[in-house]
Short mmCIF file of C-alpha atoms in Angstrom, two decimals:
data_model
loop_
_atom_site.label_atom_id
_atom_site.label_comp_id
_atom_site.label_asym_id
_atom_site.label_seq_id
_atom_site.Cartn_x
_atom_site.Cartn_y
_atom_site.Cartn_z
CA MET Q 1 110.11 17.61 -27.56
CA GLN Q 2 110.22 18.20 -23.87
CA GLU Q 3 112.45 15.12 -23.11
CA ALA Q 4 115.12 16.71 -25.72
CA PHE Q 5 114.82 20.15 -24.14
CA TYR Q 6 115.60 18.87 -20.37
CA LEU Q 7 118.53 16.63 -22.15
CA PHE Q 8 119.51 19.70 -23.63
CA THR Q 9 119.52 21.77 -20.45
CA GLU Q 10 121.47 18.79 -18.41
CA ILE Q 11 123.89 18.69 -21.10
CA ILE Q 12 124.52 22.30 -21.16
CA LEU Q 13 123.45 23.66 -17.52
CA VAL Q 14 125.52 21.44 -15.58
CA PRO Q 15 128.88 21.84 -17.30
CA LEU Q 16 127.86 25.70 -17.19
CA ASN Q 17 127.47 25.46 -13.40
CA TYR Q 18 130.45 23.45 -13.06
CA LEU Q 19 132.51 26.07 -15.03
CA ILE Q 20 131.28 28.94 -12.89
CA ARG Q 21 132.29 27.30 -9.72
CA LYS Q 22 135.46 26.17 -10.88
CA TYR Q 23 136.59 29.54 -12.05
CA MET Q 24 134.61 31.86 -9.59
CA GLN Q 25 136.88 33.07 -6.68
CA ILE Q 26 135.49 31.61 -3.64
CA ILE Q 27 136.58 33.39 -0.18
CA ASN Q 28 135.82 32.21 3.03
CA ASN Q 29 138.04 34.52 5.56
CA TYR Q 30 140.52 37.45 5.94
CA GLU Q 31 143.60 34.96 5.55
CA GLU Q 32 142.16 33.81 2.03
CA TYR Q 33 141.32 37.29 0.97
CA LYS Q 34 144.87 38.32 2.12
CA SER Q 35 146.53 35.90 0.17
CA LEU Q 36 145.12 37.28 -3.13
CA GLU Q 37 146.66 40.83 -2.69
CA GLY Q 38 148.13 41.83 -5.86
CA VAL Q 39 146.23 39.37 -8.08
CA MET Q 40 143.72 39.86 -10.78
CA VAL Q 41 140.93 37.73 -9.63
CA GLY Q 42 139.17 37.57 -12.73
CA SER Q 43 136.74 39.29 -15.25
CA SER Q 44 132.98 38.81 -15.21
CA PRO Q 45 130.74 37.55 -17.82
CA TRP Q 46 129.77 39.89 -20.32
CA HIS Q 47 126.66 41.95 -19.62
CA THR Q 48 124.77 43.79 -22.07
CA ILE Q 49 123.30 47.42 -21.30
CA ASP Q 50 120.37 47.76 -23.39
CA GLN Q 51 117.90 50.59 -23.77
CA GLN Q 52 115.41 49.33 -21.21
CA GLN Q 53 117.91 49.15 -18.46
CA ILE Q 54 119.05 52.73 -19.01
CA ASP Q 55 115.59 53.98 -19.11
CA ARG Q 56 114.91 52.34 -15.75
CA PHE Q 57 118.14 53.89 -14.42
CA ALA Q 58 116.97 57.14 -15.75
CA ASP Q 59 113.45 56.82 -13.86
CA ALA Q 60 115.07 55.76 -10.74
CA THR Q 61 117.61 58.74 -10.59
CA LEU Q 62 115.38 61.27 -12.34
CA ASP Q 63 118.28 62.07 -14.74
CA HIS Q 64 116.43 62.00 -18.03
CA GLN Q 65 118.99 63.84 -20.20
CA TRP Q 66 118.06 63.05 -23.77
CA ILE Q 67 121.53 61.50 -24.66
CA HIS Q 68 120.69 58.61 -22.49
CA VAL Q 69 116.72 58.05 -23.19
CA ASP Q 70 115.82 59.65 -26.27
CA SER Q 71 117.30 57.24 -28.99
CA GLU Q 72 116.10 59.17 -32.24
CA ARG Q 73 117.42 62.47 -31.09
CA ALA Q 74 120.66 60.74 -30.16
CA SER Q 75 121.01 59.19 -33.30
CA ILE Q 76 120.98 62.59 -35.17
CA GLU Q 77 122.54 64.81 -32.55
CA SER Q 78 124.87 62.82 -30.25
CA PRO Q 79 128.45 62.52 -31.56
CA TYR Q 80 128.24 58.66 -30.20
CA GLY Q 81 125.50 57.90 -32.98
CA SER Q 82 123.21 56.49 -30.06
CA THR Q 83 122.04 56.68 -26.59
CA ILE Q 84 124.67 56.15 -24.01
CA ALA Q 85 124.62 54.77 -20.33
CA HIS Q 86 124.72 56.93 -17.55
CA GLY Q 87 128.19 56.83 -15.94
CA TYR Q 88 126.53 55.94 -12.49
CA LEU Q 89 124.66 53.13 -14.08
CA THR Q 90 127.65 51.55 -15.10
CA LEU Q 91 129.37 52.15 -11.43
CA ALA Q 92 125.86 50.84 -10.10
CA LEU Q 93 126.80 47.45 -11.79
CA ILE Q 94 129.86 46.63 -9.72
CA PRO Q 95 128.31 44.78 -6.96
CA TYR Q 96 126.42 42.70 -9.50
CA LEU Q 97 129.39 42.22 -11.68
CA TRP Q 98 131.68 41.40 -8.58
CA LYS Q 99 129.30 38.73 -7.25
CA GLN Q 100 130.28 36.99 -10.94
CA ILE Q 101 134.04 37.18 -10.02
CA ALA Q 102 133.97 36.26 -6.30
CA SER Q 103 131.85 34.65 -3.74
CA VAL Q 104 132.78 35.97 -0.52
CA GLN Q 105 131.24 33.49 2.29
CA ASN Q 106 131.02 33.41 6.07
CA VAL Q 107 130.12 37.10 6.15
CA ASN Q 108 127.59 38.51 8.67
CA LEU Q 109 127.90 41.97 7.06
CA GLU Q 110 129.01 43.60 3.61
CA ILE Q 111 129.17 47.42 2.92
CA ASN Q 112 129.92 49.22 -0.21
CA TYR Q 113 132.19 51.58 1.43
CA GLY Q 114 133.20 53.91 -1.39
CA ILE Q 115 135.47 54.00 -4.88
CA GLU Q 116 138.66 55.87 -4.83
CA ASP Q 117 140.49 57.35 -7.94
CA LEU Q 118 137.70 56.92 -10.47
CA ARG Q 119 138.10 58.12 -13.77
CA PHE Q 120 135.53 57.52 -16.78
CA GLY Q 121 137.62 56.65 -19.80
CA MET Q 122 134.76 56.53 -22.56
CA PRO Q 123 131.02 56.09 -22.66
CA VAL Q 124 129.14 53.09 -22.85
CA LYS Q 125 126.85 53.17 -25.93
CA VAL Q 126 123.44 51.42 -25.69
CA ASN Q 127 123.49 47.48 -26.40
CA SER Q 128 127.31 47.68 -25.73
CA GLU Q 129 128.87 44.50 -23.65
CA VAL Q 130 130.87 45.31 -20.53
CA SER Q 131 132.97 43.33 -18.25
CA LEU Q 132 134.20 43.90 -14.70
CA GLN Q 133 138.00 42.99 -14.37
CA ALA Q 134 138.93 43.11 -10.79
CA THR Q 135 142.36 43.01 -9.01
CA ILE Q 136 142.91 42.91 -5.21
CA ARG Q 137 144.57 45.85 -4.20
CA SER Q 138 144.64 45.63 -0.60
CA VAL Q 139 143.14 43.94 2.43
CA ASN Q 140 143.45 44.98 6.05
CA ASP Q 141 141.89 43.83 9.16
CA LEU Q 142 140.56 46.95 11.20
CA ARG Q 143 139.63 45.44 14.27
CA GLY Q 144 136.90 42.97 13.32
CA MET Q 145 136.10 44.34 9.91
CA VAL Q 146 137.90 43.45 7.04
CA LYS Q 147 138.71 46.63 4.17
CA VAL Q 148 139.29 45.38 0.84
CA VAL Q 149 140.12 47.59 -1.99
CA VAL Q 150 139.72 46.17 -5.40
CA GLY Q 151 140.90 47.89 -8.43
CA ALA Q 152 138.04 47.60 -10.93
CA ARG Q 153 138.36 48.21 -14.58
CA LEU Q 154 135.20 48.13 -16.89
CA VAL Q 155 135.97 47.01 -20.19
CA VAL Q 156 133.60 47.36 -23.31
CA ARG Q 157 133.59 44.70 -25.74
CA ASP Q 158 135.59 45.67 -29.14
CA GLU Q 159 136.80 48.85 -27.43
CA SER Q 160 140.54 49.77 -26.69
CA LYS Q 161 140.05 51.98 -23.79
CA PRO Q 162 137.95 50.92 -20.46
CA ALA Q 163 134.76 52.80 -19.75
CA TYR Q 164 136.30 53.67 -16.30
CA THR Q 165 138.81 52.58 -13.64
CA GLY Q 166 139.01 52.98 -10.12
CA ASN Q 167 139.23 51.34 -6.80
CA VAL Q 168 136.33 50.13 -5.12
CA VAL Q 169 136.34 49.65 -1.35
CA PHE Q 170 134.22 46.86 0.53
CA LEU Q 171 134.18 46.21 4.35
CA TYR Q 172 133.26 42.84 5.33
CA GLN Q 173 132.65 41.17 8.97
CA PHE Q 174 133.49 37.62 8.56
CA LYS Q 175 131.46 35.20 11.02
#
C-alpha cells in the first residue's frame, strides 16, 4: 500500500509542481517587472475561507461581531444566511495569494506599502472559495526602490461580483 501511495504521489505531485513553476510568473529584476506593465499576470489557485480561519482572525483583531463568529445566529438573523469573513481578512490574504501568482526573486527587501482605490463589492460567506486576479498597473524605479502597483480583484467562486477591487502597492529592493 505504501508503494502505491508513493507512486501516486510521484505521478500527481511532480506534474503539479511542474505546472506551478510553468504558470507562475517569475520576476527577477526591475526590467522584468517593467515589461509586465498592463499585463494580467494571473489568478491564484482557489482558497477556501472556513470558519476556523474567520475565528482566528477575529481572535487576532479582537473583532468578534456575531456576523463573523456566531454561525447559529448568523444562519437565522444574517441576510447572508451564514457567517461572513471580515473584509480585512480577505485583504490580509493578498500577500499569500500574490505569492501563488508571482515569485519575485533577487530581492533584499519587500514591503507591503499600501492599498489604493479599494472598494468592497460583496461579502465572502463562510466556506467560499476565493481567487486573486492580478494585473500589473505600474512599475517605477524610485532611486533604488521599485514601486509596483498591482490591480487586485478578489473573485468568489460562482459569484458575478468581486469581493473587492483595488490597487495594491509593493516596494522592492532588488539585489
